[in-house]
mmCIF file of C-alpha atoms in Angstrom:
data_model
loop_
_atom_site.group_PDB
_atom_site.id
_atom_site.type_symbol
_atom_site.label_atom_id
_atom_site.label_comp_id
_atom_site.label_asym_id
_atom_site.label_seq_id
_atom_site.Cartn_x
_atom_site.Cartn_y
_atom_site.Cartn_z
ATOM 1 C CA MET X 155 10.916 -108.042 -83.077
ATOM 2 C CA SER X 156 10.333 -106.769 -86.612
ATOM 3 C CA LEU X 157 12.275 -103.761 -87.872
ATOM 4 C CA GLY X 158 10.654 -103.532 -91.293
ATOM 5 C CA PRO X 159 12.315 -102.374 -94.530
ATOM 6 C CA MET X 160 15.479 -100.335 -94.891
ATOM 7 C CA GLN X 161 15.213 -96.751 -93.628
ATOM 8 C CA ASN X 162 17.461 -93.689 -93.759
ATOM 9 C CA TYR X 163 17.533 -90.611 -91.547
ATOM 10 C CA SER X 164 19.178 -87.184 -91.425
ATOM 11 C CA VAL X 165 20.213 -84.960 -88.531
ATOM 12 C CA TYR X 166 17.711 -82.346 -87.333
ATOM 13 C CA PRO X 167 17.656 -79.441 -84.825
ATOM 14 C CA ALA X 168 17.996 -80.472 -81.170
ATOM 15 C CA VAL X 169 15.928 -79.060 -78.306
ATOM 16 C CA PHE X 170 17.058 -78.528 -74.698
ATOM 17 C CA ASP X 171 14.461 -76.895 -72.447
ATOM 18 C CA GLY X 172 13.961 -73.492 -74.117
ATOM 19 C CA LEU X 173 17.021 -73.721 -76.380
ATOM 20 C CA THR X 174 16.770 -74.990 -79.972
ATOM 21 C CA ILE X 175 20.075 -75.666 -81.714
ATOM 22 C CA ASN X 176 19.790 -75.132 -85.464
ATOM 23 C CA HIS X 177 22.245 -75.479 -88.350
ATOM 24 C CA MET X 178 23.312 -78.932 -87.205
ATOM 25 C CA LEU X 179 26.517 -80.018 -88.954
ATOM 26 C CA SER X 180 27.000 -83.408 -87.332
ATOM 27 C CA LEU X 181 25.485 -85.557 -84.625
ATOM 28 C CA GLY X 182 26.992 -88.570 -82.893
ATOM 29 C CA PHE X 183 26.004 -90.771 -79.969
ATOM 30 C CA THR X 184 28.277 -92.914 -77.806
ATOM 31 C CA THR X 185 27.140 -95.236 -75.021
ATOM 32 C CA ASN X 186 30.443 -95.213 -73.081
ATOM 33 C CA ILE X 187 29.612 -98.537 -71.411
ATOM 34 C CA GLN X 188 32.054 -100.208 -69.038
ATOM 35 C CA LYS X 189 31.654 -103.984 -68.800
ATOM 36 C CA LEU X 190 32.527 -106.672 -66.283
ATOM 37 C CA ILE X 191 33.759 -109.751 -68.128
ATOM 38 C CA ALA X 192 34.169 -112.828 -65.949
ATOM 39 C CA MET X 193 36.115 -115.934 -66.928
ATOM 40 C CA ALA X 194 36.163 -119.083 -64.858
ATOM 41 C CA GLY X 195 39.571 -120.305 -63.724
ATOM 42 C CA GLY X 196 40.881 -122.762 -66.283
ATOM 43 C CA SER X 197 38.792 -121.300 -69.127
ATOM 44 C CA VAL X 198 39.751 -118.888 -71.885
ATOM 45 C CA ASP X 199 36.158 -117.921 -72.736
ATOM 46 C CA PRO X 200 33.864 -115.355 -71.051
ATOM 47 C CA ALA X 201 31.221 -116.968 -68.849
ATOM 48 C CA LEU X 202 29.400 -113.808 -67.739
ATOM 49 C CA ILE X 203 29.244 -110.242 -69.014
ATOM 50 C CA ALA X 204 27.559 -107.469 -67.037
ATOM 51 C CA GLU X 205 27.214 -103.710 -67.356
ATOM 52 C CA VAL X 206 29.166 -101.854 -64.669
ATOM 53 C CA ALA X 207 28.862 -98.208 -65.705
ATOM 54 C CA ARG X 208 27.139 -96.175 -68.405
ATOM 55 C CA GLU X 209 28.129 -92.624 -69.334
ATOM 56 C CA ASN X 210 26.056 -91.823 -72.431
ATOM 57 C CA GLU X 211 27.126 -88.770 -74.414
ATOM 58 C CA ILE X 212 25.746 -87.063 -77.505
ATOM 59 C CA ARG X 213 28.211 -84.949 -79.488
ATOM 60 C CA MET X 214 26.907 -82.256 -81.802
ATOM 61 C CA SER X 215 28.605 -79.867 -84.176
ATOM 62 C CA THR X 216 26.704 -76.727 -85.156
ATOM 63 C CA GLY X 217 27.181 -73.463 -86.995
ATOM 64 C CA ASP X 218 24.554 -71.854 -84.733
ATOM 65 C CA ILE X 219 27.330 -70.611 -82.452
ATOM 66 C CA GLY X 220 25.859 -67.297 -81.329
ATOM 67 C CA THR X 221 22.553 -68.892 -80.314
ATOM 68 C CA VAL X 222 24.232 -71.628 -78.291
ATOM 69 C CA LEU X 223 26.784 -69.423 -76.525
ATOM 70 C CA GLY X 224 24.019 -66.954 -75.716
ATOM 71 C CA SER X 225 22.417 -69.640 -73.525
ATOM 72 C CA VAL X 226 25.175 -72.103 -72.609
ATOM 73 C CA SER X 227 27.844 -70.845 -70.213
ATOM 74 C CA PRO X 228 31.420 -71.392 -71.451
ATOM 75 C CA THR X 229 32.437 -72.168 -67.860
ATOM 76 C CA ASN X 230 29.391 -73.899 -66.318
ATOM 77 C CA GLY X 231 27.505 -75.343 -69.292
ATOM 78 C CA LEU X 232 23.700 -75.491 -69.152
ATOM 79 C CA ALA X 233 21.747 -77.729 -66.772
ATOM 80 C CA VAL X 234 18.797 -79.286 -68.628
ATOM 81 C CA THR X 235 15.896 -79.922 -66.249
ATOM 82 C CA SER X 236 12.878 -80.903 -68.352
ATOM 83 C CA THR X 237 13.557 -81.614 -72.039
ATOM 84 C CA GLY X 238 16.559 -82.953 -73.878
ATOM 85 C CA GLU X 239 15.591 -84.103 -77.359
ATOM 86 C CA ILE X 240 17.823 -85.280 -80.193
ATOM 87 C CA GLN X 241 15.927 -85.663 -83.473
ATOM 88 C CA TYR X 242 16.521 -87.780 -86.564
ATOM 89 C CA GLN X 243 14.433 -86.978 -89.630
ATOM 90 C CA ARG X 244 13.293 -89.936 -91.737
ATOM 91 C CA ARG X 245 13.978 -89.762 -95.449
ATOM 92 C CA LYS X 246 11.145 -90.561 -97.848
ATOM 93 C CA SER X 247 11.457 -93.235 -100.480
ATOM 94 C CA GLY X 248 11.109 -91.525 -103.852
ATOM 95 C CA GLY X 249 11.038 -88.088 -102.226
ATOM 96 C CA VAL X 250 12.885 -85.989 -99.658
ATOM 97 C CA PHE X 251 11.626 -86.295 -96.066
ATOM 98 C CA SER X 252 8.550 -87.893 -94.547
ATOM 99 C CA THR X 253 5.807 -85.473 -93.470
ATOM 100 C CA LEU X 254 4.205 -88.109 -91.231
ATOM 101 C CA ALA X 255 4.985 -89.081 -87.620
ATOM 102 C CA GLU X 256 7.720 -91.489 -88.712
ATOM 103 C CA HIS X 257 10.808 -89.919 -87.187
ATOM 104 C CA VAL X 258 13.105 -91.046 -84.357
ATOM 105 C CA THR X 259 13.998 -89.075 -81.227
ATOM 106 C CA LEU X 260 16.288 -89.606 -78.255
ATOM 107 C CA ASN X 261 14.579 -88.153 -75.197
ATOM 108 C CA SER X 262 15.720 -87.380 -71.679
ATOM 109 C CA THR X 263 14.437 -85.137 -68.905
ATOM 110 C CA LYS X 264 17.701 -84.276 -67.173
ATOM 111 C CA GLY X 265 21.265 -83.643 -68.240
ATOM 112 C CA ILE X 266 23.896 -81.044 -68.968
ATOM 113 C CA LEU X 267 25.053 -79.289 -72.131
ATOM 114 C CA ILE X 268 28.797 -78.639 -72.235
ATOM 115 C CA PRO X 269 30.593 -76.560 -74.889
ATOM 116 C CA ARG X 270 33.709 -78.361 -76.091
ATOM 117 C CA THR X 271 35.493 -76.482 -78.888
ATOM 118 C CA ILE X 272 35.090 -73.793 -81.533
ATOM 119 C CA SER X 273 37.175 -74.070 -84.679
ATOM 120 C CA SER X 274 37.528 -72.115 -87.888
ATOM 121 C CA SER X 275 39.782 -72.040 -90.899
ATOM 122 C CA GLN X 276 40.588 -69.399 -93.483
ATOM 123 C CA ASP X 277 38.613 -69.970 -96.721
ATOM 124 C CA SER X 278 36.494 -72.744 -95.160
ATOM 125 C CA GLN X 279 33.281 -73.209 -97.120
ATOM 126 C CA GLU X 280 31.392 -74.350 -94.002
ATOM 127 C CA GLY X 281 32.402 -71.550 -91.653
ATOM 128 C CA ALA X 282 33.226 -71.862 -87.974
ATOM 129 C CA ALA X 283 31.814 -74.807 -86.019
ATOM 130 C CA LEU X 284 31.010 -75.293 -82.348
ATOM 131 C CA GLU X 285 31.221 -78.774 -80.848
ATOM 132 C CA ILE X 286 28.978 -79.331 -77.854
ATOM 133 C CA SER X 287 28.142 -82.358 -75.698
ATOM 134 C CA TYR X 288 24.877 -83.365 -74.104
ATOM 135 C CA ILE X 289 25.248 -85.748 -71.169
ATOM 136 C CA PRO X 290 21.863 -87.261 -70.190
ATOM 137 C CA LEU X 291 21.363 -88.305 -66.571
ATOM 138 C CA ARG X 292 19.137 -90.877 -64.910
ATOM 139 C CA VAL X 293 15.890 -89.770 -63.241
ATOM 140 C CA GLY X 294 14.734 -92.259 -60.626
ATOM 141 C CA SER X 295 14.824 -95.754 -62.087
ATOM 142 C CA ASN X 296 14.521 -94.453 -65.669
ATOM 143 C CA ALA X 297 17.409 -94.767 -68.096
ATOM 144 C CA PRO X 298 19.302 -91.552 -68.991
ATOM 145 C CA PHE X 299 17.490 -91.466 -72.338
ATOM 146 C CA VAL X 300 14.953 -93.440 -74.345
ATOM 147 C CA ALA X 301 14.772 -93.866 -78.134
ATOM 148 C CA ASN X 302 11.275 -93.240 -79.512
ATOM 149 C CA VAL X 303 10.022 -94.143 -82.993
ATOM 150 C CA GLY X 304 6.997 -92.885 -84.929
ATOM 151 C CA GLN X 305 7.561 -89.326 -83.706
ATOM 152 C CA ASN X 306 6.727 -85.837 -84.941
ATOM 153 C CA LEU X 307 9.556 -83.314 -85.154
ATOM 154 C CA THR X 308 9.925 -80.098 -83.171
ATOM 155 C CA GLY X 309 11.115 -76.907 -84.868
ATOM 156 C CA ALA X 310 12.385 -76.445 -88.411
ATOM 157 C CA PRO X 311 15.918 -76.333 -89.864
ATOM 158 C CA GLN X 312 17.246 -72.829 -90.362
ATOM 159 C CA VAL X 313 20.469 -70.848 -90.474
ATOM 160 C CA ASN X 314 20.571 -68.027 -87.947
ATOM 161 C CA SER X 315 24.075 -66.525 -88.033
ATOM 162 C CA LEU X 316 27.232 -67.803 -89.682
ATOM 163 C CA TYR X 317 30.746 -67.195 -88.425
ATOM 164 C CA LYS X 318 34.168 -67.516 -90.019
ATOM 165 C CA GLN X 319 37.823 -66.865 -89.298
ATOM 166 C CA GLY X 320 38.607 -63.550 -87.645
ATOM 167 C CA PRO X 321 41.759 -61.826 -86.401
ATOM 168 C CA ILE X 322 43.478 -62.201 -83.033
ATOM 169 C CA ILE X 323 44.485 -59.392 -80.707
ATOM 170 C CA PHE X 324 47.723 -60.678 -79.226
ATOM 171 C CA GLU X 325 49.113 -58.611 -76.368
ATOM 172 C CA ASN X 326 47.550 -55.464 -77.916
ATOM 173 C CA ASN X 327 48.822 -56.390 -81.410
ATOM 174 C CA TYR X 328 46.409 -57.059 -84.290
ATOM 175 C CA LEU X 329 47.346 -60.314 -86.063
ATOM 176 C CA ALA X 330 46.080 -60.223 -89.643
ATOM 177 C CA ASP X 331 47.703 -63.444 -90.863
ATOM 178 C CA ILE X 332 45.598 -66.022 -88.963
ATOM 179 C CA GLN X 333 44.902 -69.218 -90.929
ATOM 180 C CA ASP X 334 43.229 -71.412 -88.288
ATOM 181 C CA SER X 335 41.777 -70.882 -84.815
ATOM 182 C CA MET X 336 40.598 -73.274 -82.136
ATOM 183 C CA THR X 337 39.144 -72.588 -78.708
ATOM 184 C CA ASP X 338 38.971 -75.485 -76.249
ATOM 185 C CA PHE X 339 36.785 -74.747 -73.216
ATOM 186 C CA GLY X 340 38.528 -77.599 -71.363
ATOM 187 C CA ILE X 341 35.580 -78.694 -69.227
ATOM 188 C CA THR X 342 35.666 -82.051 -67.423
ATOM 189 C CA PHE X 343 32.367 -83.482 -66.121
ATOM 190 C CA GLU X 344 32.288 -86.214 -63.479
ATOM 191 C CA HIS X 345 29.347 -88.610 -63.033
ATOM 192 C CA TRP X 346 28.250 -89.380 -59.476
ATOM 193 C CA ARG X 347 27.643 -93.069 -58.837
ATOM 194 C CA GLY X 348 27.466 -95.238 -55.741
ATOM 195 C CA SER X 349 25.895 -98.314 -54.166
ATOM 196 C CA GLY X 350 26.095 -100.257 -57.408
ATOM 197 C CA ASP X 351 24.476 -97.610 -59.645
ATOM 198 C CA ILE X 352 25.162 -98.059 -63.341
ATOM 199 C CA ALA X 353 23.875 -94.756 -64.752
ATOM 200 C CA ALA X 354 24.458 -91.565 -62.760
ATOM 201 C CA ALA X 355 21.587 -89.384 -61.588
ATOM 202 C CA ASP X 356 23.855 -86.391 -60.960
ATOM 203 C CA GLY X 357 27.283 -85.025 -61.653
ATOM 204 C CA SER X 358 29.381 -81.884 -61.612
ATOM 205 C CA ILE X 359 32.166 -80.043 -63.392
ATOM 206 C CA THR X 360 35.423 -80.986 -61.705
ATOM 207 C CA LYS X 361 38.027 -79.300 -63.872
ATOM 208 C CA ARG X 362 38.440 -76.417 -66.323
ATOM 209 C CA GLU X 363 41.572 -76.189 -68.473
ATOM 210 C CA PRO X 364 40.723 -73.796 -71.311
ATOM 211 C CA LYS X 365 43.172 -73.108 -74.079
ATOM 212 C CA MET X 366 43.466 -71.502 -77.495
ATOM 213 C CA GLU X 367 45.433 -72.464 -80.549
ATOM 214 C CA PHE X 368 45.996 -70.482 -83.696
ATOM 215 C CA THR X 369 48.134 -70.772 -86.799
ATOM 216 C CA GLY X 370 49.682 -67.714 -88.444
ATOM 217 C CA ARG X 371 52.336 -66.921 -91.004
ATOM 218 C CA ASN X 372 54.157 -63.844 -89.726
ATOM 219 C CA LEU X 373 57.344 -65.327 -88.282
ATOM 220 C CA GLU X 374 58.151 -62.049 -86.532
ATOM 221 C CA LEU X 375 55.880 -63.434 -83.806
ATOM 222 C CA LEU X 376 58.357 -66.302 -83.375
ATOM 223 C CA ASN X 377 61.010 -63.703 -82.642
ATOM 224 C CA VAL X 378 58.767 -62.146 -79.977
ATOM 225 C CA ILE X 379 57.839 -65.422 -78.258
ATOM 226 C CA GLY X 380 61.037 -67.411 -78.727
ATOM 227 C CA GLY X 381 61.340 -71.101 -77.887
ATOM 228 C CA GLY X 382 60.022 -71.134 -74.337
ATOM 229 C CA LEU X 383 56.928 -70.394 -72.262
ATOM 230 C CA VAL X 384 55.958 -66.727 -71.970
ATOM 231 C CA GLY X 385 53.685 -65.165 -69.377
ATOM 232 C CA MET X 386 50.743 -63.130 -70.656
ATOM 233 C CA THR X 387 50.838 -59.383 -70.031
ATOM 234 C CA ASN X 388 47.908 -57.632 -71.718
ATOM 235 C CA GLY X 389 45.660 -60.519 -72.745
ATOM 236 C CA ILE X 390 44.757 -62.411 -75.930
ATOM 237 C CA THR X 391 41.418 -62.365 -77.762
ATOM 238 C CA GLN X 392 40.246 -64.575 -80.615
ATOM 239 C CA TYR X 393 37.542 -63.196 -82.897
ATOM 240 C CA TYR X 394 35.090 -65.232 -84.945
ATOM 241 C CA ARG X 395 33.680 -62.949 -87.609
ATOM 242 C CA ALA X 396 29.917 -62.932 -88.265
ATOM 243 C CA VAL X 397 29.290 -63.321 -91.979
ATOM 244 C CA GLY X 398 27.580 -60.313 -93.571
ATOM 245 C CA PHE X 399 28.536 -57.740 -90.924
ATOM 246 C CA GLY X 400 31.244 -55.113 -90.790
ATOM 247 C CA ASP X 401 34.008 -55.316 -88.208
ATOM 248 C CA GLY X 402 32.737 -52.304 -86.265
ATOM 249 C CA THR X 403 29.281 -53.743 -85.663
ATOM 250 C CA ASN X 404 28.416 -55.626 -82.467
ATOM 251 C CA ASN X 405 27.706 -58.955 -84.177
ATOM 252 C CA HIS X 406 30.904 -60.930 -83.770
ATOM 253 C CA ILE X 407 32.164 -63.387 -81.152
ATOM 254 C CA ALA X 408 35.139 -62.551 -78.941
ATOM 255 C CA ILE X 409 36.887 -65.127 -76.734
ATOM 256 C CA SER X 410 39.494 -63.828 -74.326
ATOM 257 C CA PHE X 411 42.120 -64.773 -71.791
ATOM 258 C CA SER X 412 43.303 -62.016 -69.476
ATOM 259 C CA ALA X 413 46.028 -64.122 -67.849
ATOM 260 C CA GLY X 414 48.043 -67.221 -68.634
ATOM 261 C CA VAL X 415 50.971 -68.327 -70.764
ATOM 262 C CA TYR X 416 51.684 -68.936 -74.429
ATOM 263 C CA GLU X 417 54.238 -70.761 -76.565
ATOM 264 C CA VAL X 418 55.085 -71.584 -80.155
ATOM 265 C CA THR X 419 54.364 -75.303 -80.459
ATOM 266 C CA ASP X 420 55.143 -75.893 -84.140
ATOM 267 C CA VAL X 421 56.740 -74.186 -87.140
ATOM 268 C CA SER X 422 56.520 -76.106 -90.398
ATOM 269 C CA GLY X 423 56.559 -75.633 -94.152
ATOM 270 C CA GLN X 424 56.705 -77.779 -97.267
ATOM 271 C CA LYS X 425 58.057 -77.058 -100.727
ATOM 272 C CA GLU X 426 56.267 -74.093 -102.298
ATOM 273 C CA ASN X 427 53.757 -73.668 -99.451
ATOM 274 C CA SER X 428 53.965 -70.867 -96.894
ATOM 275 C CA VAL X 429 55.451 -71.642 -93.498
ATOM 276 C CA ASP X 430 52.876 -71.959 -90.704
ATOM 277 C CA GLN X 431 53.534 -71.436 -87.011
ATOM 278 C CA LYS X 432 51.179 -72.692 -84.329
ATOM 279 C CA VAL X 433 50.784 -70.851 -81.051
ATOM 280 C CA THR X 434 49.131 -72.437 -78.006
ATOM 281 C CA VAL X 435 47.686 -70.254 -75.253
ATOM 282 C CA THR X 436 46.870 -71.736 -71.835
ATOM 283 C CA GLY X 437 44.772 -69.570 -69.570
ATOM 284 C CA THR X 438 44.715 -69.147 -65.818
ATOM 285 C CA GLY X 439 41.276 -68.417 -64.418
ATOM 286 C CA THR X 440 38.213 -68.683 -66.645
ATOM 287 C CA ILE X 441 37.727 -67.912 -70.295
ATOM 288 C CA SER X 442 35.568 -64.930 -71.288
ATOM 289 C CA VAL X 443 33.085 -65.087 -74.182
ATOM 290 C CA THR X 444 31.257 -62.105 -75.675
ATOM 291 C CA VAL X 445 28.452 -62.714 -78.178
ATOM 292 C CA GLY X 446 27.860 -59.420 -79.953
ATOM 293 C CA ALA X 447 31.367 -57.920 -79.984
ATOM 294 C CA ALA X 448 32.960 -55.448 -82.383
ATOM 295 C CA ILE X 449 36.258 -56.331 -84.045
ATOM 296 C CA PRO X 450 38.825 -53.554 -83.552
ATOM 297 C CA THR X 451 40.604 -52.071 -86.536
ATOM 298 C CA SER X 452 44.196 -53.014 -87.205
#
């Protein structure tokens, strides 16, 4: 095996069936391998190591939130049935990127895309980010994915829409002091394995525990909530504001719970800094996502 000289790569848009995810912020791959390690009685050293289970996962962070949530269900994800392609663009020595077929791709034909979290922060220079997982699955005797070298790239990097911190409508009250927001879709995916299989050919969503967190600075909300768990009455909606559009236009993202509970989980301040209070919202039932929502006036 000869790997040649040093090479460097950058992240690139990913393709899943008819969905292309642009504005890639980060890309990470984990094998999630479980191993059998056998030691003979009377020895302190491994004598045999074997692979027992493999649950490969690719984690991506993107600013292309509206595009992804327009195709990927916040409750059921997106079943990929023909093309799952992660792309790495090769850098060019003495230049920028190679224009030849010299890139690397991770390819699979079956899997599931699962939205994990959305997060945003006031004054962030990167805007809101969506974290999403791709879980490749085995087809027949083939591995869940294969790494290919010397490849051409599909698509081209671009920025579609950008989102940033928006307000929260909390039990019919407009909260204008929000500093940070996080939505956790709370999806758990279980691989199906049996009869000695290592990599799963199928799987399903077995649990949904969505929640929201936000940090604000108006401590009058602490007076309303108190120190315990409070049942939701009218619902809570987080807004992620589309950059370049007015509040009254249907370009923003709204994420809502209509039922559940909420609590103040932290109140902290230091020296000359403003005091922050964190509120955690746990929903009952499913979370609702609207791509193309208007933000109400205060």
